[in-house]
Amino acid sequence: MAKDDTNSSVSRRHFLGGTVAGVAAGAWGGALAGTAQAQTAVQEIRTDVVICGSGIGGLTAAVRAQQAGANVIVLEKAYEPGGTTAHSEGGVWTSESYEDMRETAPNGDPVVQRTIFDNLPRAFDFYDDLGAPLGAARPGRTRSRSIPPVAWVNFMVGEFERGGGTLMVETAMLRLLTNRQYEVIGVLAEGEQGLIRILARAVVLATGGWAGSAQLVTQNITRYFGSLHQRNASFGGRKPLLTGDGFWAASQIGAAPTEGGWDSFYGHGMPARPTKQMQNPLTNYSTYHGNWSVVVNLRGRRFADETQGKQAGTPRGGGEQLINQEVARQPEATAAYIWDEPVNASRACAECGLGDIDKFTAFKDIGAPVAMANTLEELTTQIEAWGRGMPAAVVSQQLDEYNKAAKNGKAWALPIPKTITEQAVPLQQPPYYAVLMQTGITATYGGLRVNAQGQVLSRSLRPIRGLYAAGVDIGNHSNYVYLGNLGVGATFGYISGPNAAKQPEPQGGWETGPLT
């Protein structure tokens, strides 16, 4: 995110104003100016392609579909476009070899992984040809670029609207419309003017996953949903949660869920509540250095390998997001991160972190439970004083056991190992630091099953005619270990957009069937 807050959000007035004007002058034919009675009626409009969601997957699909000759409508349930992309860190990447990808996430969907590996460079070429803001590839990294998130969203929306597209913000997709031959023929949506039936030859789902669905998160990940930080609901909590709109809608008409990925997700820990409101960007308050720390739960005990989470065997890495996943399953999805000055200086600082402020200072300034001391004994006393049930004696015993093993280079041999030797450093240089944190969830890994053309598959594993997906509505690309989210959106937006544009007229006509 841009450090200048004046440039860190998309202009609602610009896009909402442009949207209403475009619709009123076009397909709506002035319907928005009707009476209150008319506003409650279900409106109906026709287009070629409807895209649900305006993050990197949705916007890429929208412009690509336009280039293929389609008339396109993009629906966004938030007050402005951009989705999670607009307040992401901007890294669009995948592994440098397909073999590395499979080794890192061997339980992921090989079709999805192969499609991303093969096609992400083509998506980069597409952005370059458009003139979209895109950072240069780093030396030796052909499948890793970066975007300035807000500027990129603004550019793509401008490109879309100049091409005649219609962006409808504060308009949520409620369900898919199908005909009697089980073809998707549009969506039922709801906006400020009421219900809207949008008929289209194809629909692309790019709604951002289900990190904010209490039902799905509780069923698949943790019973402590209420303790999680929703990192994708940034901007002071004013954006609606990602509640699995695409997944629920597709499941209702028989779409297949992925076979894996449901119990894992991407995210980073954040300071435990209660705190003052965290201002954007939320990366300022993420505990990226957790894998370099010692992590204990509310009972004061280590519970997982800080560097590997629940993985066994050859270390595959993955950073703090792995221990963050394991914290989600601990009481209240809460744990303490404990580290010393070398880690603070090199891993939790303005220069080395992804935010723009010192992490410990940021945690303290917002009133998070923090501790700093010149001895570990004093630090554990402060931790107990938080009043969260973490006995100083238990925490001290855990730190002593860890330090003895780490000093001898044998942290891997602990009852709960810390496997990656480079990160298994003893805590021995004061001052010592601690913060009480709770799991932050950004994006889920389980989702819809698709083929290499971006078509959503039915539970009989046949393509559902007229239905495509992009972004993390597609499941099981990452599986426990993170393989990037924006790359999924870029790739499948690049693929799904033109394929949706080429979708033929429905064979069964435009009359909705019994499912809708």
Coordinates of C-alpha atoms in Angstrom, one line a residue:
M1 CA 0.0 0.0 0.0
A2 CA 1.0 3.5 -0.6
K3 CA 2.4 5.2 2.6
D4 CA 0.5 8.4 1.8
D5 CA -3.0 7.9 3.1
T6 CA -4.4 10.4 0.7
N7 CA -3.6 8.0 -2.1
S8 CA -4.5 4.8 -0.3
S9 CA -8.1 4.4 -1.4
V10 CA -10.1 4.3 -4.5
S11 CA -12.5 7.2 -5.0
R12 CA -16.0 6.1 -4.3
R13 CA -17.5 9.3 -5.8
H14 CA -15.7 8.9 -9.1
F15 CA -16.8 5.3 -9.7
L16 CA -20.2 5.4 -8.2
G17 CA -21.1 8.5 -10.2
G18 CA -19.7 7.0 -13.4
T19 CA -21.6 3.8 -12.8
V20 CA -25.0 5.3 -12.3
A21 CA -24.6 7.7 -15.2
G22 CA -23.5 4.8 -17.5
V23 CA -26.4 2.6 -16.5
A24 CA -29.0 5.3 -16.7
A25 CA -27.9 6.3 -20.1
G26 CA -27.7 2.7 -21.3
A27 CA -29.5 -0.5 -20.4
W28 CA -31.6 0.9 -17.7
G29 CA -33.3 3.4 -20.0
G30 CA -34.0 5.9 -17.2
A31 CA -35.5 3.3 -14.8
L32 CA -33.5 4.7 -11.9
A33 CA -35.4 7.9 -12.0
G34 CA -38.8 6.2 -11.4
T35 CA -41.1 6.3 -8.5
A36 CA -40.6 4.6 -5.2
Q37 CA -42.9 1.9 -6.4
A38 CA -40.9 1.4 -9.5
Q39 CA -37.7 1.2 -7.4
T40 CA -39.0 -1.8 -5.6
A41 CA -39.8 -3.8 -8.8
V42 CA -37.3 -6.3 -10.1
Q43 CA -35.4 -4.7 -13.0
E44 CA -34.1 -6.7 -15.9
I45 CA -31.2 -5.9 -18.2
R46 CA -29.2 -7.9 -20.8
T47 CA -25.5 -8.0 -21.4
D48 CA -22.9 -10.6 -22.7
V49 CA -20.8 -11.2 -19.6
V50 CA -21.4 -10.5 -15.9
I51 CA -18.4 -10.5 -13.6
C52 CA -19.0 -10.7 -9.8
G53 CA -16.2 -9.0 -8.0
S54 CA -13.7 -6.2 -8.9
G55 CA -10.4 -7.4 -7.6
I56 CA -7.5 -8.4 -9.8
G57 CA -9.4 -11.5 -11.1
G58 CA -12.6 -9.6 -11.9
L59 CA -11.0 -6.5 -13.5
T60 CA -8.6 -8.6 -15.5
A61 CA -11.4 -10.8 -16.8
A62 CA -13.5 -7.7 -17.5
V63 CA -11.0 -6.0 -19.8
R64 CA -10.0 -9.3 -21.4
A65 CA -13.7 -10.0 -22.2
Q66 CA -14.1 -6.5 -23.6
Q67 CA -11.1 -7.0 -25.9
A68 CA -12.8 -10.2 -27.1
G69 CA -15.9 -8.1 -28.1
A70 CA -18.2 -8.6 -25.2
N71 CA -20.4 -6.1 -23.4
V72 CA -19.5 -6.5 -19.7
I73 CA -21.1 -5.6 -16.4
V74 CA -19.0 -5.8 -13.2
L75 CA -20.8 -6.1 -9.8
E76 CA -19.0 -5.1 -6.6
K77 CA -20.9 -5.3 -3.3
A78 CA -18.5 -2.8 -1.6
Y79 CA -18.8 0.9 -1.9
E80 CA -15.7 1.1 -4.2
P81 CA -14.0 -1.3 -6.6
G82 CA -10.8 -3.2 -5.9
G83 CA -11.7 -5.9 -3.3
T84 CA -8.8 -7.3 -1.4
T85 CA -6.4 -6.3 -4.2
A86 CA -6.8 -2.6 -3.4
H87 CA -5.3 -3.0 0.0
S88 CA -2.9 -5.9 -0.7
E89 CA 0.8 -5.8 -0.6
G90 CA 0.8 -5.9 -4.5
G91 CA 2.9 -9.0 -5.1
V92 CA 1.7 -11.0 -8.1
W93 CA 3.8 -14.2 -8.3
T94 CA 4.0 -17.9 -8.5
S95 CA 6.9 -20.4 -8.2
E96 CA 9.8 -20.3 -10.6
S97 CA 9.3 -23.9 -11.5
Y98 CA 6.4 -26.2 -11.7
E99 CA 8.3 -28.8 -9.7
D100 CA 8.9 -26.3 -6.9
M101 CA 5.2 -25.5 -6.8
R102 CA 4.3 -29.2 -6.5
E103 CA 6.9 -29.8 -3.9
T104 CA 5.7 -26.8 -1.9
A105 CA 2.0 -27.7 -2.0
P106 CA 1.9 -31.3 -3.1
N107 CA -1.8 -31.7 -2.1
G108 CA -2.9 -28.7 -4.2
D109 CA -4.8 -29.1 -7.5
P110 CA -2.2 -29.9 -10.2
V111 CA -4.5 -28.6 -13.0
V112 CA -4.9 -25.2 -11.3
Q113 CA -1.2 -25.0 -10.4
R114 CA 0.0 -25.9 -13.9
T115 CA -2.4 -23.4 -15.4
I116 CA -1.1 -20.6 -13.2
F117 CA 2.5 -21.6 -13.8
D118 CA 2.1 -21.6 -17.6
N119 CA -0.1 -18.5 -18.0
L120 CA 0.9 -15.9 -15.4
P121 CA 3.7 -14.5 -17.7
R122 CA 1.1 -14.1 -20.4
A123 CA -1.0 -12.1 -18.0
F124 CA 2.0 -9.9 -17.3
D125 CA 2.4 -9.3 -21.0
F126 CA -1.2 -8.3 -21.2
Y127 CA -0.8 -5.7 -18.4
D128 CA 2.3 -4.4 -20.1
D129 CA 0.5 -4.0 -23.4
L130 CA -2.3 -2.1 -21.7
G131 CA 0.2 0.2 -20.0
A132 CA -1.1 -0.8 -16.5
P133 CA 1.3 0.1 -13.6
L134 CA 3.4 -3.0 -13.1
G135 CA 6.8 -3.3 -11.5
A136 CA 9.7 -4.9 -13.4
A137 CA 10.6 -8.5 -12.8
R138 CA 13.5 -9.0 -10.3
P139 CA 16.6 -10.6 -11.8
G140 CA 16.0 -14.3 -12.1
R141 CA 12.3 -14.1 -11.3
T142 CA 10.3 -14.5 -14.5
R143 CA 7.0 -15.2 -12.6
S144 CA 7.0 -12.4 -10.1
R145 CA 6.0 -8.8 -10.6
S146 CA 4.4 -6.2 -8.4
I147 CA 1.5 -3.7 -8.7
P148 CA 0.8 -0.5 -6.8
P149 CA -2.6 -1.8 -5.6
V150 CA -4.7 1.4 -5.7
A151 CA -3.2 2.9 -8.8
W152 CA -3.5 -0.5 -10.6
V153 CA -7.2 -0.8 -9.7
N154 CA -7.9 2.8 -10.7
F155 CA -6.1 2.2 -14.1
M156 CA -8.0 -1.0 -14.8
V157 CA -11.4 0.5 -13.9
G158 CA -10.6 3.5 -16.1
E159 CA -9.7 1.1 -19.0
F160 CA -12.9 -0.9 -18.4
E161 CA -15.1 2.1 -18.4
R162 CA -13.5 3.7 -21.4
G163 CA -14.2 0.5 -23.2
G164 CA -17.9 0.9 -22.5
G165 CA -18.1 -1.3 -19.5
T166 CA -20.5 -0.8 -16.6
L167 CA -19.3 -1.0 -13.0
M168 CA -22.1 -1.3 -10.4
V169 CA -20.8 -0.7 -6.8
E170 CA -22.8 -1.5 -3.7
T171 CA -24.5 -4.2 -5.8
A172 CA -24.3 -7.7 -4.4
M173 CA -24.8 -10.9 -6.4
L174 CA -27.4 -13.0 -4.7
R175 CA -27.7 -16.1 -6.8
L176 CA -27.0 -17.5 -10.3
L177 CA -29.8 -17.8 -12.8
T178 CA -30.1 -21.0 -14.8
N179 CA -32.4 -22.2 -17.5
R180 CA -34.1 -25.6 -17.8
Q181 CA -31.0 -27.1 -19.5
Y182 CA -28.8 -26.3 -16.5
E183 CA -27.0 -23.4 -18.3
V184 CA -26.1 -20.3 -16.4
I185 CA -27.9 -17.4 -18.0
G186 CA -27.1 -14.6 -15.5
V187 CA -27.4 -13.4 -11.9
L188 CA -29.9 -12.0 -9.5
A189 CA -28.3 -9.0 -7.8
E190 CA -29.4 -6.4 -5.3
G191 CA -28.3 -2.8 -5.3
E192 CA -29.4 0.5 -3.9
Q193 CA -32.4 0.6 -6.3
G194 CA -33.5 -3.0 -5.4
L195 CA -33.4 -6.3 -7.1
I196 CA -31.9 -6.7 -10.6
R197 CA -32.0 -9.6 -12.9
I198 CA -29.0 -9.5 -15.3
L199 CA -29.2 -11.9 -18.1
A200 CA -25.9 -12.8 -19.8
R201 CA -24.3 -15.6 -21.8
A202 CA -21.7 -16.1 -19.1
V203 CA -20.9 -15.3 -15.5
V204 CA -17.4 -15.0 -14.0
L205 CA -17.2 -15.5 -10.2
A206 CA -14.4 -13.5 -8.6
T207 CA -15.9 -12.7 -5.2
G208 CA -12.8 -13.3 -3.0
G209 CA -13.5 -16.5 -1.1
W210 CA -15.1 -17.1 2.3
A211 CA -12.8 -15.8 5.0
G212 CA -15.7 -13.9 6.5
S213 CA -18.2 -16.8 6.5
A214 CA -18.8 -17.8 10.1
Q215 CA -20.4 -21.1 9.0
L216 CA -17.6 -22.2 6.6
V217 CA -14.7 -21.0 8.8
T218 CA -16.2 -22.8 11.8
Q219 CA -16.9 -26.0 9.9
N220 CA -13.5 -26.1 8.3
I221 CA -10.8 -24.1 10.2
T222 CA -11.6 -23.1 13.8
R223 CA -14.4 -22.7 16.2
Y224 CA -12.9 -19.3 17.2
F225 CA -14.3 -17.4 14.2
G226 CA -15.2 -14.4 16.4
S227 CA -11.6 -14.0 17.5
L228 CA -10.2 -13.8 14.0
H229 CA -9.1 -10.5 12.4
Q230 CA -10.5 -10.1 8.9
R231 CA -7.5 -8.6 7.2
N232 CA -9.5 -8.3 3.9
A233 CA -12.1 -6.0 5.6
S234 CA -9.7 -3.1 5.7
F235 CA -10.4 0.6 5.5
G236 CA -11.6 0.9 9.1
G237 CA -13.9 -2.1 8.8
R238 CA -16.1 -0.3 6.3
K239 CA -15.8 -3.0 3.6
P240 CA -18.2 -6.0 3.8
L241 CA -16.9 -9.4 4.7
L242 CA -16.0 -12.0 2.1
T243 CA -18.7 -14.4 2.9
G244 CA -18.3 -16.9 0.1
D245 CA -20.9 -15.4 -2.2
G246 CA -19.4 -17.1 -5.3
F247 CA -19.0 -20.5 -3.6
W248 CA -22.5 -20.5 -2.2
A249 CA -24.1 -19.5 -5.4
A250 CA -22.2 -22.1 -7.5
S251 CA -22.8 -24.8 -4.9
Q252 CA -26.6 -24.1 -5.1
I253 CA -26.6 -25.2 -8.7
G254 CA -24.4 -28.3 -8.2
A255 CA -20.8 -27.0 -8.5
A256 CA -18.0 -29.2 -7.2
P257 CA -15.9 -28.2 -4.2
T258 CA -12.2 -28.8 -4.3
E259 CA -10.9 -32.0 -2.7
G260 CA -8.4 -30.2 -0.5
G261 CA -7.4 -26.9 1.0
W262 CA -10.4 -26.4 3.3
D263 CA -8.6 -26.5 6.6
S264 CA -6.0 -24.0 5.6
F265 CA -5.8 -20.3 4.7
Y266 CA -3.6 -17.3 4.1
G267 CA -3.1 -14.6 6.7
H268 CA -0.9 -13.0 9.3
G269 CA -1.3 -12.5 13.1
M270 CA -2.4 -9.1 14.4
P271 CA -2.5 -7.6 17.9
A272 CA -5.1 -9.1 20.2
R273 CA -8.2 -7.1 21.0
P274 CA -9.2 -4.8 22.5
T275 CA -7.1 -2.1 20.7
K276 CA -7.7 1.2 19.2
Q277 CA -8.8 1.1 15.6
M278 CA -6.1 0.1 13.2
Q279 CA -5.6 2.5 10.4
N280 CA -4.6 1.4 6.8
P281 CA -2.6 -0.3 5.7
L282 CA -3.2 -3.3 7.9
T283 CA 0.2 -4.6 7.0
N284 CA 1.5 -2.1 9.6
Y285 CA 0.0 -4.3 12.3
S286 CA 0.9 -7.8 11.0
T287 CA 3.3 -9.9 12.9
Y288 CA 5.4 -11.1 10.0
H289 CA 8.3 -12.1 12.3
G290 CA 6.4 -14.8 14.2
N291 CA 8.5 -17.6 12.7
W292 CA 11.6 -16.0 14.2
S293 CA 9.9 -15.8 17.6
V294 CA 8.9 -18.2 20.3
V295 CA 5.1 -18.6 20.3
V296 CA 3.1 -19.7 23.3
N297 CA -0.7 -20.1 23.7
L298 CA -2.9 -18.9 26.6
R299 CA -1.7 -21.7 28.7
G300 CA 1.8 -20.4 28.3
R301 CA 3.0 -23.4 26.2
R302 CA 4.5 -23.8 22.7
F303 CA 2.1 -25.8 20.6
A304 CA 3.5 -25.9 17.0
D305 CA 6.7 -25.4 15.1
E306 CA 7.0 -21.7 14.5
T307 CA 8.7 -22.3 11.2
Q308 CA 6.7 -25.2 9.8
G309 CA 3.3 -25.2 11.5
K310 CA 2.0 -28.8 11.3
Q311 CA 4.2 -29.9 8.4
A312 CA 6.5 -32.8 8.8
G313 CA 9.5 -33.9 6.8
T314 CA 11.8 -31.7 4.7
P315 CA 11.3 -28.0 5.6
R316 CA 9.3 -26.2 2.9
G317 CA 9.2 -22.8 4.7
G318 CA 6.3 -20.5 4.3
G319 CA 6.9 -17.8 6.8
E320 CA 4.8 -16.5 9.7
Q321 CA 1.6 -17.5 7.9
L322 CA 2.1 -21.2 9.0
I323 CA 2.2 -20.6 12.7
N324 CA -0.6 -18.0 12.3
Q325 CA -2.8 -20.9 10.9
E326 CA -2.0 -23.0 14.0
V327 CA -2.8 -20.1 16.4
A328 CA -6.3 -20.1 14.9
R329 CA -6.9 -23.5 16.4
Q330 CA -5.6 -22.5 19.9
P331 CA -8.0 -21.1 22.6
E332 CA -9.5 -17.8 21.5
A333 CA -7.2 -18.0 18.4
T334 CA -4.7 -16.2 20.6
A335 CA -1.0 -16.5 21.4
A336 CA 2.0 -14.5 22.5
Y337 CA 5.0 -13.9 20.2
I338 CA 8.2 -13.5 22.1
W339 CA 11.5 -12.2 20.5
D340 CA 14.7 -10.4 21.3
E341 CA 16.5 -7.3 20.0
P342 CA 18.3 -8.9 17.0
V343 CA 15.0 -10.2 15.7
N344 CA 13.4 -6.8 16.5
A345 CA 16.0 -4.9 14.6
S346 CA 16.1 -7.2 11.5
R347 CA 12.6 -8.7 11.2
A348 CA 10.1 -6.3 12.9
C349 CA 11.3 -2.9 11.8
A350 CA 10.3 -0.3 9.3
E351 CA 13.1 -1.2 6.9
C352 CA 12.6 -4.9 6.9
G353 CA 8.9 -5.2 7.4
L354 CA 6.2 -4.6 4.8
G355 CA 4.6 -1.8 6.7
D356 CA 5.9 1.7 7.1
I357 CA 6.2 1.9 10.9
D358 CA 8.1 0.0 13.7
K359 CA 5.9 -2.9 14.6
F360 CA 6.4 -3.0 18.4
T361 CA 5.8 0.7 18.6
A362 CA 2.7 0.3 16.4
F363 CA 1.4 -2.4 18.7
K364 CA 2.0 -0.3 21.8
D365 CA 0.5 2.8 20.3
I366 CA -2.9 1.1 19.6
G367 CA -3.1 -0.3 23.1
A368 CA -2.3 -3.9 22.3
P369 CA -1.0 -6.2 25.2
V370 CA 2.7 -5.8 24.9
A371 CA 5.8 -6.3 27.1
M372 CA 9.4 -5.2 26.9
A373 CA 12.1 -6.0 29.5
N374 CA 15.8 -6.5 29.9
T375 CA 15.4 -10.0 31.4
L376 CA 13.2 -12.9 30.3
E377 CA 12.1 -13.3 33.9
E378 CA 10.7 -9.7 34.0
L379 CA 9.2 -10.2 30.5
T380 CA 7.3 -13.3 31.7
T381 CA 6.1 -11.4 34.8
Q382 CA 4.7 -8.7 32.5
I383 CA 3.0 -11.4 30.3
E384 CA 1.3 -12.9 33.3
A385 CA 0.1 -9.4 34.3
W386 CA -1.9 -9.2 31.0
G387 CA -4.4 -11.3 32.9
R388 CA -5.0 -13.8 30.1
G389 CA -4.1 -16.9 32.1
M390 CA -0.4 -17.2 31.0
P391 CA 1.6 -18.2 34.1
A392 CA 5.0 -16.6 34.3
A393 CA 6.5 -19.9 35.6
V394 CA 5.2 -21.9 32.7
V395 CA 6.3 -19.4 30.1
S396 CA 9.7 -19.2 31.7
Q397 CA 10.1 -23.0 31.6
Q398 CA 9.2 -23.0 27.9
L399 CA 11.7 -20.3 27.1
D400 CA 14.4 -22.0 29.1
E401 CA 13.8 -25.3 27.3
Y402 CA 13.8 -23.7 23.9
N403 CA 16.9 -21.6 24.6
K404 CA 19.0 -24.5 25.8
A405 CA 18.1 -26.5 22.6
A406 CA 18.6 -23.5 20.3
K407 CA 22.0 -22.6 21.7
N408 CA 23.2 -26.2 21.0
G409 CA 21.7 -26.1 17.5
K410 CA 19.2 -28.8 18.4
A411 CA 15.8 -27.0 18.4
W412 CA 14.8 -29.6 15.8
A413 CA 15.0 -32.2 18.6
L414 CA 12.5 -30.5 21.0
P415 CA 9.3 -32.3 21.8
I416 CA 7.7 -29.6 19.7
P417 CA 10.5 -28.9 17.2
K418 CA 11.6 -25.7 15.5
T419 CA 12.8 -27.2 12.3
I420 CA 14.3 -24.4 10.2
T421 CA 17.7 -23.9 11.8
E422 CA 18.3 -20.4 10.5
Q423 CA 15.1 -19.2 12.3
A424 CA 15.6 -21.3 15.5
V425 CA 17.8 -18.7 17.2
P426 CA 18.1 -18.5 21.0
L427 CA 16.6 -15.4 22.8
Q428 CA 19.7 -14.0 24.5
Q429 CA 20.1 -10.3 23.6
P430 CA 18.0 -7.8 25.5
P431 CA 15.7 -6.0 25.4
Y432 CA 13.1 -8.8 25.0
Y433 CA 9.7 -8.2 23.5
A434 CA 6.3 -9.8 23.5
V435 CA 2.9 -9.1 22.0
L436 CA -0.4 -10.9 22.5
M437 CA -1.8 -11.5 19.0
Q438 CA -4.8 -13.1 17.3
T439 CA -5.0 -14.9 14.0
G440 CA -5.6 -12.7 11.0
I441 CA -7.3 -14.3 8.0
T442 CA -7.0 -12.9 4.5
A443 CA -8.0 -15.6 2.0
T444 CA -9.2 -19.1 2.1
Y445 CA -7.8 -22.1 0.1
G446 CA -10.8 -24.3 -0.3
G447 CA -13.2 -23.3 -3.1
L448 CA -14.6 -24.2 -6.5
R449 CA -13.2 -26.8 -8.8
V450 CA -12.3 -25.6 -12.3
N451 CA -10.6 -26.8 -15.4
A452 CA -7.7 -25.1 -17.3
Q453 CA -10.2 -22.9 -19.2
G454 CA -11.5 -21.4 -16.0
Q455 CA -14.9 -23.2 -16.3
V456 CA -16.5 -24.2 -13.0
L457 CA -17.1 -28.0 -12.8
S458 CA -20.2 -29.7 -11.6
R459 CA -20.1 -32.5 -9.0
S460 CA -20.0 -34.9 -12.0
L461 CA -16.8 -33.0 -13.0
R462 CA -18.3 -31.6 -16.2
P463 CA -18.2 -27.9 -17.1
I464 CA -21.2 -25.9 -16.0
R465 CA -22.2 -24.1 -19.2
G466 CA -21.8 -20.4 -18.9
L467 CA -20.0 -20.4 -15.5
Y468 CA -16.4 -19.4 -15.0
A469 CA -14.2 -18.4 -12.0
A470 CA -11.2 -16.3 -11.2
G471 CA -9.2 -15.6 -8.1
V472 CA -9.6 -17.3 -4.7
D473 CA -13.1 -18.4 -5.5
I474 CA -11.0 -21.1 -7.2
G475 CA -9.8 -23.6 -4.6
N476 CA -6.8 -25.6 -3.7
H477 CA -4.1 -23.7 -5.6
S478 CA -2.4 -23.2 -2.2
N479 CA -2.7 -26.0 0.3
Y480 CA -1.4 -25.1 3.8
V481 CA 1.7 -23.4 2.3
Y482 CA 1.0 -20.1 0.6
L483 CA 1.6 -19.9 -3.2
G484 CA 0.2 -16.4 -3.7
N485 CA -3.3 -15.1 -4.2
L486 CA -3.0 -12.3 -6.7
G487 CA -1.4 -14.6 -9.2
V488 CA -4.5 -16.8 -9.1
G489 CA -6.7 -13.8 -9.9
A490 CA -4.4 -12.5 -12.7
T491 CA -4.0 -15.9 -14.4
F492 CA -7.6 -17.0 -14.3
G493 CA -8.9 -13.5 -15.0
Y494 CA -6.7 -13.6 -18.1
I495 CA -8.1 -17.0 -19.1
S496 CA -11.7 -16.7 -18.0
G497 CA -12.5 -13.3 -19.5
P498 CA -12.1 -14.2 -23.2
N499 CA -13.5 -17.6 -22.7
A500 CA -16.6 -16.1 -21.1
A501 CA -16.8 -13.6 -24.0
K502 CA -16.9 -16.5 -26.5
Q503 CA -19.7 -18.4 -24.6
P504 CA -22.5 -19.1 -27.2
E505 CA -26.1 -18.2 -26.6
P506 CA -27.8 -20.7 -24.2
Q507 CA -29.2 -23.6 -26.0
G508 CA -32.1 -23.8 -23.6
G509 CA -33.1 -20.2 -24.1
W510 CA -33.5 -17.4 -21.6
E511 CA -36.4 -18.6 -19.5
T512 CA -35.2 -19.5 -16.0
G513 CA -35.6 -23.1 -14.8
P514 CA -36.9 -24.5 -11.5
L515 CA -33.6 -23.8 -9.7
T516 CA -34.1 -20.1 -10.1

